[in-house]
XYZ file of C-alpha atoms in Angstrom:
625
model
C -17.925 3.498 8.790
C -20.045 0.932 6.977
C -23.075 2.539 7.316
C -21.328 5.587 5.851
C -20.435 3.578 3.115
C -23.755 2.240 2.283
C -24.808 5.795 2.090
C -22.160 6.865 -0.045
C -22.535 3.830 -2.325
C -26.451 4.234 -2.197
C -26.040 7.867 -4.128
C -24.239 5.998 -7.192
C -25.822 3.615 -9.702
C -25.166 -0.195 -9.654
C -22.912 -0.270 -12.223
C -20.654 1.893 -11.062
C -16.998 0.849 -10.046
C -15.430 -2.628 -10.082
C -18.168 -5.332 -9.448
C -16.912 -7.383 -6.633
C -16.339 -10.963 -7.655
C -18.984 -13.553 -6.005
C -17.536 -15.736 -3.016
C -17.636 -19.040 -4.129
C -19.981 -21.354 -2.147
C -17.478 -23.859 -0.606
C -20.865 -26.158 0.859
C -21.574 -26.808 -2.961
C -18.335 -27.768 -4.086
C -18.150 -30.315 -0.847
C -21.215 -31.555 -1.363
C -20.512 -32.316 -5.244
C -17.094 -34.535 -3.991
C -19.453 -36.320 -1.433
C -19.259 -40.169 -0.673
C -22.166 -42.291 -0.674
C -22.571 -43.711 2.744
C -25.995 -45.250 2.591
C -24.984 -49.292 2.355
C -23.100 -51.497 5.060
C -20.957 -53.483 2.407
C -18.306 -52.059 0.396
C -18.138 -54.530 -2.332
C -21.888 -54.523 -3.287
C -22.156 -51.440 -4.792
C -19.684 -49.440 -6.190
C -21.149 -47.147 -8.672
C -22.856 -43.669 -8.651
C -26.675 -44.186 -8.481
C -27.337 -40.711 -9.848
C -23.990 -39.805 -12.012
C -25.771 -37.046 -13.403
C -25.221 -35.375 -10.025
C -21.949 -34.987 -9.470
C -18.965 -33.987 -11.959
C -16.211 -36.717 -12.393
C -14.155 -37.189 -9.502
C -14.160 -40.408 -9.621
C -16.506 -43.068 -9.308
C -18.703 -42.997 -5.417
C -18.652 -46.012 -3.288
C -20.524 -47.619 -0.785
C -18.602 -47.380 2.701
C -19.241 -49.040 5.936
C -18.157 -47.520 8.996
C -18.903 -49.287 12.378
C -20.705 -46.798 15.055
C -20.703 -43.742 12.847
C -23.508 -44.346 10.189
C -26.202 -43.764 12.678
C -24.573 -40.524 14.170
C -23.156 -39.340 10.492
C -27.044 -39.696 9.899
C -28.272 -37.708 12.691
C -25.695 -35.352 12.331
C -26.741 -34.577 8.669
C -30.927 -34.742 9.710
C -30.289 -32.004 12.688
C -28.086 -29.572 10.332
C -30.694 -30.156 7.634
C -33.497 -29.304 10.010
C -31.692 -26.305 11.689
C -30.942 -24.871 8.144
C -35.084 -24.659 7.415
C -35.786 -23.304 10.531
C -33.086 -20.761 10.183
C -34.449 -18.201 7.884
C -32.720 -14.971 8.689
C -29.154 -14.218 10.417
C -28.758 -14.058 13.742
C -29.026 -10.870 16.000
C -27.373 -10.675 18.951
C -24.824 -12.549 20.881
C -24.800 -16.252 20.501
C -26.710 -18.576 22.776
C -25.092 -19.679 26.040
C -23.716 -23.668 25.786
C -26.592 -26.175 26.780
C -25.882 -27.168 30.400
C -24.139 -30.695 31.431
C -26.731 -33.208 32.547
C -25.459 -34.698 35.378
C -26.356 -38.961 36.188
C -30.252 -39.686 37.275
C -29.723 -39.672 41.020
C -29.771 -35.674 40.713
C -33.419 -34.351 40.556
C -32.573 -31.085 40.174
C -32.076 -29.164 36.538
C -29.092 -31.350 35.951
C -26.608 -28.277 36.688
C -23.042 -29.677 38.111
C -21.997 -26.761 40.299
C -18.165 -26.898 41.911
C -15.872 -29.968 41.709
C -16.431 -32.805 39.643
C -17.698 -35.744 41.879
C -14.520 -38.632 42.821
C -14.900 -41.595 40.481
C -17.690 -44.558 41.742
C -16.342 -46.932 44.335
C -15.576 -50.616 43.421
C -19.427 -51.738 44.941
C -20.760 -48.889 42.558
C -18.924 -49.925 39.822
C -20.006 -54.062 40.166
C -23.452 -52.978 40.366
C -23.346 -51.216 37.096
C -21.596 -53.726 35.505
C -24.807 -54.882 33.146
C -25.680 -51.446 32.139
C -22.006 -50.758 31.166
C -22.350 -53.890 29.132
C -24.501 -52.803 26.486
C -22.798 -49.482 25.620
C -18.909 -50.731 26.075
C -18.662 -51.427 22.293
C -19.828 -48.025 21.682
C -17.107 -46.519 24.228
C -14.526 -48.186 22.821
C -15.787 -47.361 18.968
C -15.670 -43.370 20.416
C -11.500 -43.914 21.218
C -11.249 -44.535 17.868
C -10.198 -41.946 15.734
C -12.912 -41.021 12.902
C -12.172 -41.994 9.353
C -12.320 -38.709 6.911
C -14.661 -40.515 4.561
C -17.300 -38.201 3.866
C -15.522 -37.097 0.579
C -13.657 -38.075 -2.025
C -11.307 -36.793 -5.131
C -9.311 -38.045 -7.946
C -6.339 -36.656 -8.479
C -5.367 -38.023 -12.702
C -2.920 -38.012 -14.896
C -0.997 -41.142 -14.629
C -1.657 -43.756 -17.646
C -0.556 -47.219 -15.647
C -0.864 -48.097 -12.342
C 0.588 -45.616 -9.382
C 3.328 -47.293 -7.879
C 4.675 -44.458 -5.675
C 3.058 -41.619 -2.819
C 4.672 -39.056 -1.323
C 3.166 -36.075 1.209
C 5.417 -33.124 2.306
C 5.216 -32.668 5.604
C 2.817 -29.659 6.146
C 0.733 -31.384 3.524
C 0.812 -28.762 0.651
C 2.679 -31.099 -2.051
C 2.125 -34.335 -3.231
C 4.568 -36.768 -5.366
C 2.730 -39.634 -7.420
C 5.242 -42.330 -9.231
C 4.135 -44.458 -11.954
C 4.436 -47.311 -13.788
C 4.335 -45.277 -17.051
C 8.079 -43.566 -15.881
C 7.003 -40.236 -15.091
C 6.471 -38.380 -11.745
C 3.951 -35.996 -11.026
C 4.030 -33.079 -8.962
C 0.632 -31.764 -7.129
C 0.387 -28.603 -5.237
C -2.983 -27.957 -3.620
C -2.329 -23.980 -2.986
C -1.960 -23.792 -7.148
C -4.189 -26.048 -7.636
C -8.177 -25.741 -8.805
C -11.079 -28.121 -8.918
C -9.431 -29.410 -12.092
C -6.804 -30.862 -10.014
C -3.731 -30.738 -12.548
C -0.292 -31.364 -11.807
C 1.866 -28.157 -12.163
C 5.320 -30.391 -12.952
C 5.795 -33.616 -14.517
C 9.570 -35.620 -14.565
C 10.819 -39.049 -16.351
C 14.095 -39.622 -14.016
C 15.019 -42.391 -16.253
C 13.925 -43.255 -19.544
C 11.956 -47.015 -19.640
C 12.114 -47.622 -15.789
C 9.382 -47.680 -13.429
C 8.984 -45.538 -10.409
C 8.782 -47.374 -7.306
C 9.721 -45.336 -3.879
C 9.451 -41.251 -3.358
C 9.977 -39.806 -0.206
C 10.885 -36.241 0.944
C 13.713 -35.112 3.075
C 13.039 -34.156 6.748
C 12.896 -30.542 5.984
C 10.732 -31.381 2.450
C 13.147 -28.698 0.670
C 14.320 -32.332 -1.485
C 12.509 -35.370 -2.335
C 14.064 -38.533 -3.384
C 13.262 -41.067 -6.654
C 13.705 -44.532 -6.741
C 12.943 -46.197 -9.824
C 13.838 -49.593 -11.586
C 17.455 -48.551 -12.544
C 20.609 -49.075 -10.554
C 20.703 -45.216 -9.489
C 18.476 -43.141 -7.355
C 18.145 -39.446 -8.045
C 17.771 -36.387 -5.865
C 15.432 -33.542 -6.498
C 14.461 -30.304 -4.818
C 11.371 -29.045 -4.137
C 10.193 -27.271 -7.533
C 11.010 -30.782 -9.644
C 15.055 -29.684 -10.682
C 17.819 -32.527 -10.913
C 20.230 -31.990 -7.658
C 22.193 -35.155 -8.295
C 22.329 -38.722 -8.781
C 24.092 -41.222 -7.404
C 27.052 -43.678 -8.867
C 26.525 -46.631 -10.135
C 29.214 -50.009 -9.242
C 30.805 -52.212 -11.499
C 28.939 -55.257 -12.124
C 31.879 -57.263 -12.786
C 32.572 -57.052 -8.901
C 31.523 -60.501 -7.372
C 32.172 -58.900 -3.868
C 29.199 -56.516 -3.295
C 31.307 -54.386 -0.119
C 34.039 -53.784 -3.550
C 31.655 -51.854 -4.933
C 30.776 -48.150 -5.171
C 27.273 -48.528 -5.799
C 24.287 -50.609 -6.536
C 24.773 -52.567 -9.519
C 21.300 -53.970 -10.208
C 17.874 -52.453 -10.463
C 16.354 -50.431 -7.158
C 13.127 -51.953 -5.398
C 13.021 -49.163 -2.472
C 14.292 -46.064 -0.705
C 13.409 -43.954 2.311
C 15.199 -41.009 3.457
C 16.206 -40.784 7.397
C 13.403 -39.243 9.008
C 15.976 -37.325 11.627
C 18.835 -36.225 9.465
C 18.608 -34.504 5.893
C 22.181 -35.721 4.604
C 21.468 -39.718 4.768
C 19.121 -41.690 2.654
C 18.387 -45.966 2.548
C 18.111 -48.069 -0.554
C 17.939 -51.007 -1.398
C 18.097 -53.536 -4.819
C 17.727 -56.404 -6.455
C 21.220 -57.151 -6.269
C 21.131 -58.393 -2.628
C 22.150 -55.202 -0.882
C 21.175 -52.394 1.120
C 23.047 -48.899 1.071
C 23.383 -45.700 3.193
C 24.106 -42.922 1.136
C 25.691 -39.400 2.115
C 23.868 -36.801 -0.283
C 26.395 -34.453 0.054
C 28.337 -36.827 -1.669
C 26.838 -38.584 -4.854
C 29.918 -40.834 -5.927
C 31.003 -42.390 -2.446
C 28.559 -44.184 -0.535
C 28.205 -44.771 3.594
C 27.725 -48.132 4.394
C 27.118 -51.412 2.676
C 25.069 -53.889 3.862
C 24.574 -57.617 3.086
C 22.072 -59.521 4.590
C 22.355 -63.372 6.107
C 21.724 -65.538 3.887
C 21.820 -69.495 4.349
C 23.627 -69.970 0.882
C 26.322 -67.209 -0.662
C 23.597 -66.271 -3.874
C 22.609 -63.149 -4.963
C 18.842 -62.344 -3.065
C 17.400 -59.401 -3.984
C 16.197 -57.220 -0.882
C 12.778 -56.196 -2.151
C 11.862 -53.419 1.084
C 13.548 -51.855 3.650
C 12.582 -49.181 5.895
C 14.126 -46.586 9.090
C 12.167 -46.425 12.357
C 11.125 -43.205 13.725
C 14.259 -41.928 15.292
C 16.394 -43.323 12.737
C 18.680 -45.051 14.949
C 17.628 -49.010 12.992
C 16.849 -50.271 9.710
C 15.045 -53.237 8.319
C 14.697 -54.356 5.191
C 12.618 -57.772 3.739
C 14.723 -60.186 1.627
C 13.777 -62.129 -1.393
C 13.639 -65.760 0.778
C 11.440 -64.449 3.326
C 13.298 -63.052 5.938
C 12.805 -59.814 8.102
C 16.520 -58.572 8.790
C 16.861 -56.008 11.542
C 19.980 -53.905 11.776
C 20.758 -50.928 14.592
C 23.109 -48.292 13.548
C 26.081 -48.064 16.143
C 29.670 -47.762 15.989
C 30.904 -50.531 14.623
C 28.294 -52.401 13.524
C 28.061 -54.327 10.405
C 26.535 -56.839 8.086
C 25.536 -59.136 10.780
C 21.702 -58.818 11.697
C 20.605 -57.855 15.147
C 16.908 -59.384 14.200
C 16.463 -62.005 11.899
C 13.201 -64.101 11.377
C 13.096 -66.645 8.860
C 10.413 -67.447 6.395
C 8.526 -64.609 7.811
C 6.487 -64.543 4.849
C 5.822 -67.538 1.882
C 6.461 -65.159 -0.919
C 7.974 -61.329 -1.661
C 7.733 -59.172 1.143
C 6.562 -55.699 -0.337
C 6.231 -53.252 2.881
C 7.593 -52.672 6.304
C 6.681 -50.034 8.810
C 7.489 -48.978 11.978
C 5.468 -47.926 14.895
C 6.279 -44.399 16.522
C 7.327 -45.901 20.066
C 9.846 -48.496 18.175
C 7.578 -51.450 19.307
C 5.167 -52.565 16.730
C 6.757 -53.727 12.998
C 4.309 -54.155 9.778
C 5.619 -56.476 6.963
C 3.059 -56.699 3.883
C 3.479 -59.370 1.520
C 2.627 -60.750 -1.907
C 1.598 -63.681 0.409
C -1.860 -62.087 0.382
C -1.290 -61.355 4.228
C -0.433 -58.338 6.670
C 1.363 -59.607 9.970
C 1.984 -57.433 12.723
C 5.809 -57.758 15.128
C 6.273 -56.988 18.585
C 9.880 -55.643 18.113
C 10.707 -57.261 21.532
C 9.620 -60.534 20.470
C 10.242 -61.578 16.853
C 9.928 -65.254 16.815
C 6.713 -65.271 15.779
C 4.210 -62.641 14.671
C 1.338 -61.193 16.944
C -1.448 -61.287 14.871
C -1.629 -62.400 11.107
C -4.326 -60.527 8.555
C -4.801 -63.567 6.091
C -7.234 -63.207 2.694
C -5.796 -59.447 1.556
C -4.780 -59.808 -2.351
C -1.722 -58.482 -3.141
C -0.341 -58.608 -6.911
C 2.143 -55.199 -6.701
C 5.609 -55.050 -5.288
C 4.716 -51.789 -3.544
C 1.854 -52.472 -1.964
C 2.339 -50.775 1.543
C 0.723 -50.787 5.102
C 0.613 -47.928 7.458
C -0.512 -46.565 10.750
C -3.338 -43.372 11.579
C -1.551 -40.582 13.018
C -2.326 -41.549 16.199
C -1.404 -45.332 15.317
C -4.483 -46.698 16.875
C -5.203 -48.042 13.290
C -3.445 -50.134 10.852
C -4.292 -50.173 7.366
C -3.511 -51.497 4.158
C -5.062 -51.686 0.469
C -5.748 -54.886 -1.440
C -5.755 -55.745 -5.011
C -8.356 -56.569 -7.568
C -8.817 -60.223 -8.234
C -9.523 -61.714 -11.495
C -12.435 -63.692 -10.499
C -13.073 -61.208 -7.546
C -16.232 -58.736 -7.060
C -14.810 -56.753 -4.339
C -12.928 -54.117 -6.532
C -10.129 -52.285 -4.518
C -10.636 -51.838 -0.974
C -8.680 -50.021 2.354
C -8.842 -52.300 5.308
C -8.419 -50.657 8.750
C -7.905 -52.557 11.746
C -7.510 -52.128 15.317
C -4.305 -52.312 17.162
C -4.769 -52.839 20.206
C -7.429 -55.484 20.073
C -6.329 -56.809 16.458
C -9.554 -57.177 14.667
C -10.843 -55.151 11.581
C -12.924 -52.078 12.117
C -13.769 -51.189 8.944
C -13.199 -51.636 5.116
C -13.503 -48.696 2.501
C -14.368 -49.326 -1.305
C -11.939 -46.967 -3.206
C -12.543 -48.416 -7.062
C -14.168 -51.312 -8.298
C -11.786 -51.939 -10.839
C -8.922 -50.755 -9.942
C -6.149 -52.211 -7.232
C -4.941 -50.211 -4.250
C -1.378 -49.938 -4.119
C 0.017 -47.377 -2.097
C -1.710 -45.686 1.129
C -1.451 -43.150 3.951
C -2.787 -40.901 6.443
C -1.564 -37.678 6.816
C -1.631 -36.549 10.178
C -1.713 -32.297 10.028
C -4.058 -32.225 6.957
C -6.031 -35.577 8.397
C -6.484 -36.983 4.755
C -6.734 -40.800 4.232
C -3.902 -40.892 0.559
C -4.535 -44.167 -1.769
C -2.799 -45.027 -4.786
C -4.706 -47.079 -7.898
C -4.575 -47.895 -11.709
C -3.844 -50.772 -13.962
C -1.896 -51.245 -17.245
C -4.319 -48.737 -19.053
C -5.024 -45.703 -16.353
C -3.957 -44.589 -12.914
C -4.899 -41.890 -10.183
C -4.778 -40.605 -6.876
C -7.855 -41.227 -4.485
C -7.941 -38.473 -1.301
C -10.049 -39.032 1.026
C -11.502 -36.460 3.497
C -13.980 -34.923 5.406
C -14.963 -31.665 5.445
C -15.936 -31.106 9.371
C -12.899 -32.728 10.184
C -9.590 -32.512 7.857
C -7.862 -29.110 7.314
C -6.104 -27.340 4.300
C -5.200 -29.810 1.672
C -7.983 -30.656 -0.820
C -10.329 -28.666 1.078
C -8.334 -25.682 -0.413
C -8.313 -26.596 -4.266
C -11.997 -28.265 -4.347
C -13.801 -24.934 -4.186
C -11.062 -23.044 -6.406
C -12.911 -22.740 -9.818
C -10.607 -22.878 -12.479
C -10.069 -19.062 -14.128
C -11.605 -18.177 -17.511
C -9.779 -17.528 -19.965
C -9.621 -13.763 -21.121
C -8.569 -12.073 -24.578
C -5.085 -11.310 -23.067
C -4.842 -15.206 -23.070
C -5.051 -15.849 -26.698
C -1.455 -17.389 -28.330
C -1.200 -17.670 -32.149
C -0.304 -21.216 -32.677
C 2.696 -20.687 -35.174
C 2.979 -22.731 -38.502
C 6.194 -25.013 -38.235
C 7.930 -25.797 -41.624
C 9.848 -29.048 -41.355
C 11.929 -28.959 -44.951
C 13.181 -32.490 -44.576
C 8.916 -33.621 -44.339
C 8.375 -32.742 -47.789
C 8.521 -35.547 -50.313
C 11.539 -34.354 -52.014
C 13.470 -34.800 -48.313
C 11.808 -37.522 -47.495
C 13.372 -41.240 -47.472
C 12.284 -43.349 -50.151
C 10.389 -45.868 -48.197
C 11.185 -49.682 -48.069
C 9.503 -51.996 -50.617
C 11.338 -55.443 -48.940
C 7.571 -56.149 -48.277
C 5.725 -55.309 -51.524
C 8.534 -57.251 -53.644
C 7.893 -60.832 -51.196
C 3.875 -60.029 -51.424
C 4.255 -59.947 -55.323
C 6.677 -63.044 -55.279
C 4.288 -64.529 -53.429
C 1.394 -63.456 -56.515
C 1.911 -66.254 -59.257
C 0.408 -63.565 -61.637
C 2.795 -60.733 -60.404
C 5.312 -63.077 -60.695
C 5.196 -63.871 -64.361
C 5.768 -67.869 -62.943
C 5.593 -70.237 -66.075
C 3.057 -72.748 -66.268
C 3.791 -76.321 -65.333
C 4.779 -78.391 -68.499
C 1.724 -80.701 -69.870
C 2.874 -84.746 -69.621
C 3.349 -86.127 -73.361
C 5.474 -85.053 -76.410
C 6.827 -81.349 -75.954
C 10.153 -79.666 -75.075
C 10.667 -76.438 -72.641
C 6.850 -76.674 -71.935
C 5.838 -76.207 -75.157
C 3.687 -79.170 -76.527
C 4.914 -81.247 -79.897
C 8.333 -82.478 -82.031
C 9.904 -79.397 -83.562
C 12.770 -79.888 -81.332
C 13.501 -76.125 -80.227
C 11.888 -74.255 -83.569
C 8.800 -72.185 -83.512
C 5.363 -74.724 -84.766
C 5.025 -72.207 -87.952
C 8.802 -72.786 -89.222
C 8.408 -76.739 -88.444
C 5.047 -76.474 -90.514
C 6.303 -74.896 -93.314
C 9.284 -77.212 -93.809
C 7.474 -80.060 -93.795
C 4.502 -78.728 -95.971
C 7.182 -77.654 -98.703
C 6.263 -73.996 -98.679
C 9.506 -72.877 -97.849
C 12.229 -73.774 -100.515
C 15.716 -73.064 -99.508
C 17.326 -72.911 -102.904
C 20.015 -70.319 -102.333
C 22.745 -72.772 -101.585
C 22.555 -74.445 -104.990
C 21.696 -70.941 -107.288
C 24.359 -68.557 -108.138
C 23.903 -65.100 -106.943
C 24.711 -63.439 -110.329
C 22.114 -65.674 -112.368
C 19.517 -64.951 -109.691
C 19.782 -61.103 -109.985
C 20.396 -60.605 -113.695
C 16.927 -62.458 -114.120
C 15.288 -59.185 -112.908
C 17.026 -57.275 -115.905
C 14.473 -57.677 -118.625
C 11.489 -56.936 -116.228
C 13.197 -53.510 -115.479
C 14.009 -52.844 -118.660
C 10.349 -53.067 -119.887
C 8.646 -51.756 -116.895
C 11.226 -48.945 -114.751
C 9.188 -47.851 -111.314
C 11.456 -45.914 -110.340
C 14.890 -43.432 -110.519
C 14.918 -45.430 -114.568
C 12.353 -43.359 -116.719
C 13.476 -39.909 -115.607
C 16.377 -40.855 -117.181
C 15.359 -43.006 -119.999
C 16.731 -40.446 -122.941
C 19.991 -39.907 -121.262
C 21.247 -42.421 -119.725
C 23.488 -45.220 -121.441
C 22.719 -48.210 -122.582
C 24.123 -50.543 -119.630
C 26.903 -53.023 -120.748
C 26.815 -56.228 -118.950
C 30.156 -58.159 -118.966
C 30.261 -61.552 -119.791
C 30.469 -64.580 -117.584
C 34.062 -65.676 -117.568
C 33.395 -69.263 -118.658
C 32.102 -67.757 -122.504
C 35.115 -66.097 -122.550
C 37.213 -69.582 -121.774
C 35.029 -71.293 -124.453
């Protein structure tokens, strides 16, 4: 049928019918999130030698992996060679598996035909002893599981440091809480190699995110952040519920219905989807029904040496969610298993575990192994069955976040945790893994060189190493993977190219009239501040001069005594005469009356003809005489 097609298709010209849309080349956009692998220390060299190169995922990193750079190497120099030699496809069926060489004793073509031979007898096995010697660090390097390193993106958006990480369970959806108040929702089936968040949330206005974790069935997620009440939210980002807060006037913390002080963690039960664990900084942990938002489960205070208020700054459930721990603010690990009946009282306790805030706790899978990371710069690992003191301690790991975590691989032969940026440090943000079972460090992972790791983990279906970083300026979401080896996840959105925009996309941006913006709606705005800067101006001010030392009065220099200088000068220079109080007033004006009469000015000569002779009467002291 193909061939007919080609026929068919040969008879038409190219441009006929839709063009189908070029496959996009999955080895390039791999290659362009690839790791830089070439130096043994993590800490020398963090930047991109060539950032021309690559697009910006994120700054690349020098990683050192013990007993896989030399194979990693090979690995890459044999596909590189087999890619030259490979010109053309291949015809045919596929070449038969290379046969098993069998041990040196065999002379023949190294072909094992039937059984497998019994193991080597204990003589054997003595005599062999010094060529076993040489490769038993490389045997037990092989049991370890392999790192996905090889690559590397960023996932952005945050503007503080991420406090918060949560994976679904099949590894499609990922949660990232902030110190900037908002949650971010990731979806790698939306998502392209732009790696944007499809949802963003602020549960509560001004409060910091500090725990996320999904339900068992990942249809709900819960949010812890710095206030008193933890919310509930389902899988597409909607409000379910949140739950009641208690009355801080309460001294009795059992009196109350819920947490009356800020949250510091929360972790739903990994076996049932109804029951969720938090704890706060008012000294209690609480089990809470989320069927039921107002009425909570159990209360439970730890033992304390004095009756104070300590907040409980982690807590955790074990796998089968049968026991809870939880680290207090003096130091102490506090076990509790959930039974019928059981209470306040701690099954475990272990006193001044740690010197300062204890900021994760994890348990192992089989119930036997307990992490506690601390602010004490240290990661100490618990044999559940002994808790006196701890099996191993990890000393020199900076810590300066409250959420700092440690975590297992998914098959928990590897413990892991991040470490924080020092001030006077060069060694920028680093993973440490390190090896359970003989309880030294394997390996140690540069993931920024300015930034502090906060939160980590390793998802086990999708095998993708998860690490939180940021500051007080920016923060992101570091995923770590290799191509060969992890599945689905980023794998999927990396070689997704984003989709171009077409005419049909085009919105007008509509003009928004605000009437109470104009100037005529507008407040008047404050001039408190002009009015003080121009009291402050002595010229704006109008502030009199200081008076002058010697004769003056009201600052004014010389004797007058309150009258201007020109009236005092006058007076005493005799050009003002004030004779009015010893003339009479009748005298004064009829001494005008022969200058009018000889020379009128004005209303007098148009009526010099007609008008009367004016008749003055005489002063009454004639008429006495």
């Amino acid at each position: 049928m193909e061939d007919m097609d080609e026929a068919m298709r040969a008879q038409f010209p190219l441009s006929f019918g839709k063009p189908s849309k070029p496959q996009p080349h999955t080895s390039g956009a791999h290659s362009a999130t690839r790791r830089n692998t070439s130096s043994a220390n993590p800490a020398a060299s963090f930047p991109n030698p060539n950032p021309d190169s690559r697009p910006d995922h994120g700054p690349r990193r020098e990683v050192f992996e013990p007993g896989r750079a030399g194979s990693s190497r090979a690995a890459d120099e044999s596909r590189v060679s087999a890619e030259d030699e490979d010109d053309g496809t291949m015809i045919g069926p596929p070449p038969p598996p290379p046969p098993m060489a069998a041990g040196s004793e065999e002379g023949d073509e190294g072909l094992i035909i039937g059984p497998p031979r019994p193991p080597p007898s204990s003589s054997e096995q003595n005599d062999s002893d010094d060529e076993s010697e040489s490769s038993e660090l490389d045997g037990d390097m092989e049991d370890l599981p392999r790192i996905p390193l090889s690559n590397e993106i960023v996932l952005k958006g945050h503007t503080k440091v991420v406090s918060a990480l949560a994976v679904d369970h099949s590894g499609s959806r990922v949660l990232t809480g902030s110190y900037d108040y908002t949650v971010r929702m990731y979806d790698f089936q939306g998502m392209n190699s732009k790696l944007q968040s499809f949802r963003q949330l602020e549960p509560f206005e001004g409060h910091q995110v500090r725990s996320l974790s999904w339900s068992p069935t990942s249809d709900r997620f819960l949010c812890v952040t710095g206030s008193a009440q933890a919310k509930i939210y389902d899988r597409d980002g909607l409000t379910l519920g949140e739950f009641i807060k208690g009355d801080m006037y309460i001294r009795d913390l059992k009196n109350t219905k819920g947490h009356i002080s800020g949250l510091t963690g929360g972790e739903w039960n990994p076996k049932s989807k109804e029951t969720i664990l938090t704890s706060s900084e008012d000294g209690s942990l609480r089990i809470w029904d989320v069927a039921d938002f107002k009425s909570q489960k159990q209360v439970i205070k730890p033992k304390l040496a004095r009756p104070l208020r300590i907040p409980v700054t982690a807590c955790a459930w074990d796998h089968d969610g049968k026991r809870i721990v939880g680290g207090i603010g003096d130091g102490s690990i506090q076990l509790w298993s959930i039974k019928p009946g059981w209470g306040s009282r701690p099954d475990i306790h272990v006193g001044d575990a740690h010197s300062d805030d204890i900021t994760g706790l994890k348990f192992s899978t089989d119930g036997l192994v307990l992490l506690s990371r601390s602010m004490d710069s240290t990661l100490k690992i618990w044999d559940l069955r002994q808790m006196r003191t701890p099996i191993k301690v990890f000393a020199d790991l900076p810590n300066h976040y409250a959420q700092t975590n440690a975590a297992f691989s998914p098959d928990e032969q590897l413990i892991f945790t991040g470490t924080s940026v020092e001030k006077e440090g060069t060694s920028g943000g680093l993973l440490f893994f390190f090896d359970r079972r003989k309880l030294e460090l394997v390996s140690q992972v540069g993931i920024s060189p300015t930034y502090s790791v906060i939160r980590c983990t390793w998802h086990p279906k999708i095998n993708q190493v998860f690490a939180t970083v940021g500051d007080k300026k920016e923060g992101g979401t570091h995923i770590l993977y290799d191509s060969s080896v992890s599945q689905r996840g980023a794998l999927v959105c990396v070689g997704r190219a984003p989709r171009k925009k077409s005419v049909d996309d085009f919105e007008v941006q509509p003009v928004i009239h605000n009437p109470h913006a104009l100037p005529l709606f507008r407040d008047a705005p404050s001039r408190k501040r002009l009015r003080e800067k121009a009291l402050k101006d002595p010229m704006k001010s109008h502030k009199p001069e200081l008076p002058v030392t010697g004769p003056g009065f009201g600052g004014r220099v010389g004797v007058t005594k309150g009258s201007l200088l020109t009236q005092y000068l006058l007076k005493q220079g005799g050009l003002i005469k004030e004779t009015w109080m010893d003339e009479d007033p009748r005298e004064a004006i009829l001494k005008y009356a022969d200058a009018a009469a000889k020379d009128p000015k004005f209303i007098a000569p148009a009526y010099a003809e007609t008008q009367p002779e004016p008749v003055f009467a005489k002063s009454d002291s004639e008429e006495e005489k």
